[in-house]
Amino acid sequence: QVHLVESGGGLVQPGGSLSLSCAASGMTTNIYDYNVGWYRQAPGKQRELVATLSSGNRVNYADSVKGRFAIDRDNAEKTLSLKMNNLRPEDTAAYYCFTNQPWDGVDSWGQGTQVTVSS
C-alpha cells in the first residue's frame, strides 16, 4: 500500500499563499497511473474534496477554490502538491492527500497537515 506524508501547512494571513506537498512511497508504478488529490476537514465539518487529478490527467476543483488553488504531481520525486493562493479564513482546515489505484480501487491517505488562515 502507498504511504503518504504531507508537509507545508502552517499559519498564514488572509490573502497569503502556501504550498502543500505530499511525499508518496510504496508505489508499484509511476504516479501518473494513480488518481490523486486533496481533501480538507475543518473542525465540526465533514471532510470535503478540494482537488483531484485523475490518471487520465483530468483535474477537478471544488468551486470554492477554483482559480486560487492548483494541484500537480511529480513522478521523479513521487510527490503531489497543492499550491494555494489568496487564502481565506474559510480555507482553515486539516488538509489530507490521497491516492486511488484505479486497477483495484485501493485508497491511501496521509495523516494530514494543518492550514490556518488568520490575521
mmCIF file of C-alpha atoms in Angstrom:
data_model
loop_
_atom_site.group_PDB
_atom_site.id
_atom_site.type_symbol
_atom_site.label_atom_id
_atom_site.label_comp_id
_atom_site.label_asym_id
_atom_site.label_seq_id
_atom_site.Cartn_x
_atom_site.Cartn_y
_atom_site.Cartn_z
ATOM 1 C CA GLN A 1 0.000 0.000 0.000
ATOM 2 C CA VAL A 2 1.094 3.556 -0.699
ATOM 3 C CA HIS A 3 2.371 5.554 2.275
ATOM 4 C CA LEU A 4 1.727 9.313 2.151
ATOM 5 C CA VAL A 5 3.239 12.111 4.235
ATOM 6 C CA GLU A 6 2.034 15.712 3.919
ATOM 7 C CA SER A 7 4.044 18.804 4.721
ATOM 8 C CA GLY A 8 3.877 22.544 4.229
ATOM 9 C CA GLY A 9 0.971 23.524 6.411
ATOM 10 C CA GLY A 10 1.087 26.463 8.784
ATOM 11 C CA LEU A 11 -0.334 29.819 9.743
ATOM 12 C CA VAL A 12 -0.844 32.414 7.035
ATOM 13 C CA GLN A 13 -2.629 35.753 6.826
ATOM 14 C CA PRO A 14 -5.706 36.220 4.627
ATOM 15 C CA GLY A 15 -4.610 36.820 1.051
ATOM 16 C CA GLY A 16 -1.405 34.894 1.572
ATOM 17 C CA SER A 17 -0.105 31.737 -0.086
ATOM 18 C CA LEU A 18 1.002 28.275 0.990
ATOM 19 C CA SER A 19 2.238 25.213 -0.859
ATOM 20 C CA LEU A 20 1.441 21.765 0.455
ATOM 21 C CA SER A 21 3.444 18.731 -0.530
ATOM 22 C CA CYS A 22 2.671 15.040 -0.202
ATOM 23 C CA ALA A 23 5.500 12.520 -0.468
ATOM 24 C CA ALA A 24 4.494 9.069 -1.639
ATOM 25 C CA SER A 25 6.328 5.813 -1.077
ATOM 26 C CA GLY A 26 5.438 2.250 -1.930
ATOM 27 C CA MET A 27 4.071 2.984 -5.398
ATOM 28 C CA THR A 28 4.322 -0.005 -7.696
ATOM 29 C CA THR A 29 4.165 2.107 -10.844
ATOM 30 C CA ASN A 30 4.576 5.736 -11.741
ATOM 31 C CA ILE A 31 2.435 8.389 -10.050
ATOM 32 C CA TYR A 32 0.607 9.207 -13.284
ATOM 33 C CA ASP A 33 -1.152 5.840 -13.112
ATOM 34 C CA TYR A 34 -2.857 6.813 -9.867
ATOM 35 C CA ASN A 35 -5.811 9.051 -9.214
ATOM 36 C CA VAL A 36 -4.581 11.588 -6.657
ATOM 37 C CA GLY A 37 -5.997 14.518 -4.776
ATOM 38 C CA TRP A 38 -6.533 16.591 -1.691
ATOM 39 C CA TYR A 39 -9.371 16.748 0.806
ATOM 40 C CA ARG A 40 -9.773 19.007 3.813
ATOM 41 C CA GLN A 41 -11.694 18.896 7.057
ATOM 42 C CA ALA A 42 -12.499 21.885 9.213
ATOM 43 C CA PRO A 43 -13.468 21.479 12.892
ATOM 44 C CA GLY A 44 -17.053 20.304 13.223
ATOM 45 C CA LYS A 45 -17.455 19.805 9.481
ATOM 46 C CA GLN A 46 -17.350 16.842 7.123
ATOM 47 C CA ARG A 47 -14.297 16.121 5.025
ATOM 48 C CA GLU A 48 -14.661 17.824 1.642
ATOM 49 C CA LEU A 49 -12.949 17.447 -1.687
ATOM 50 C CA VAL A 50 -10.501 20.206 -2.607
ATOM 51 C CA ALA A 51 -8.908 18.998 -5.844
ATOM 52 C CA THR A 52 -8.365 15.796 -7.763
ATOM 53 C CA LEU A 53 -6.100 14.799 -10.633
ATOM 54 C CA SER A 54 -7.036 11.589 -12.377
ATOM 55 C CA SER A 55 -4.818 9.004 -14.013
ATOM 56 C CA GLY A 56 -6.169 10.403 -17.274
ATOM 57 C CA ASN A 57 -4.979 13.902 -16.265
ATOM 58 C CA ARG A 58 -8.461 15.266 -15.614
ATOM 59 C CA VAL A 59 -8.444 17.992 -12.982
ATOM 60 C CA ASN A 60 -11.355 18.793 -10.717
ATOM 61 C CA TYR A 61 -11.570 21.569 -8.126
ATOM 62 C CA ALA A 62 -14.143 22.463 -5.515
ATOM 63 C CA ASP A 63 -15.962 25.615 -6.591
ATOM 64 C CA SER A 64 -14.702 27.395 -3.502
ATOM 65 C CA VAL A 65 -11.047 27.035 -4.546
ATOM 66 C CA LYS A 66 -11.232 27.381 -8.337
ATOM 67 C CA GLY A 67 -8.821 29.998 -9.610
ATOM 68 C CA ARG A 68 -6.934 30.072 -6.295
ATOM 69 C CA PHE A 69 -5.576 26.509 -5.829
ATOM 70 C CA ALA A 70 -3.550 24.359 -8.225
ATOM 71 C CA ILE A 71 -2.866 20.626 -7.965
ATOM 72 C CA ASP A 72 0.130 18.945 -9.569
ATOM 73 C CA ARG A 73 2.309 15.833 -9.301
ATOM 74 C CA ASP A 74 5.920 14.937 -9.988
ATOM 75 C CA ASN A 75 6.830 11.400 -10.942
ATOM 76 C CA ALA A 76 10.582 11.779 -10.414
ATOM 77 C CA GLU A 77 10.042 12.909 -6.821
ATOM 78 C CA LYS A 78 6.857 10.872 -6.296
ATOM 79 C CA THR A 79 5.175 13.937 -4.847
ATOM 80 C CA LEU A 80 1.779 15.526 -5.043
ATOM 81 C CA SER A 81 1.422 19.259 -4.477
ATOM 82 C CA LEU A 82 -1.280 21.798 -3.781
ATOM 83 C CA LYS A 83 -0.423 25.449 -4.351
ATOM 84 C CA MET A 84 -2.841 27.746 -2.562
ATOM 85 C CA ASN A 85 -3.110 31.463 -3.288
ATOM 86 C CA ASN A 86 -5.324 34.236 -1.984
ATOM 87 C CA LEU A 87 -6.142 32.189 1.097
ATOM 88 C CA ARG A 88 -9.261 32.968 3.091
ATOM 89 C CA PRO A 89 -10.176 32.244 6.722
ATOM 90 C CA GLU A 90 -12.685 29.660 5.472
ATOM 91 C CA ASP A 91 -9.786 27.675 3.975
ATOM 92 C CA THR A 92 -8.685 26.858 7.523
ATOM 93 C CA ALA A 93 -8.708 23.068 7.862
ATOM 94 C CA ALA A 94 -6.622 19.948 8.092
ATOM 95 C CA TYR A 95 -5.581 19.006 4.551
ATOM 96 C CA TYR A 96 -5.187 15.370 3.528
ATOM 97 C CA CYS A 97 -3.663 13.949 0.374
ATOM 98 C CA PHE A 98 -4.866 10.662 -1.054
ATOM 99 C CA THR A 99 -4.163 8.234 -3.851
ATOM 100 C CA ASN A 100 -6.509 5.795 -5.513
ATOM 101 C CA GLN A 101 -5.410 2.782 -7.522
ATOM 102 C CA PRO A 102 -7.845 2.547 -10.438
ATOM 103 C CA TRP A 103 -6.926 -1.094 -11.131
ATOM 104 C CA ASP A 104 -8.119 -2.370 -7.725
ATOM 105 C CA GLY A 105 -9.826 0.578 -6.019
ATOM 106 C CA VAL A 106 -7.446 0.736 -3.060
ATOM 107 C CA ASP A 107 -7.204 4.171 -1.416
ATOM 108 C CA SER A 108 -4.343 5.513 0.669
ATOM 109 C CA TRP A 109 -4.420 8.611 2.897
ATOM 110 C CA GLY A 110 -1.872 10.820 4.525
ATOM 111 C CA GLN A 111 -2.031 11.867 8.179
ATOM 112 C CA GLY A 112 -2.978 15.465 7.381
ATOM 113 C CA THR A 113 -1.361 18.880 7.702
ATOM 114 C CA GLN A 114 -2.998 21.882 9.346
ATOM 115 C CA VAL A 115 -3.587 25.114 7.444
ATOM 116 C CA THR A 116 -4.751 28.118 9.453
ATOM 117 C CA VAL A 117 -5.665 31.381 7.762
ATOM 118 C CA SER A 118 -5.946 34.182 10.268
ATOM 119 C CA SER A 119 -4.808 37.722 10.875
#
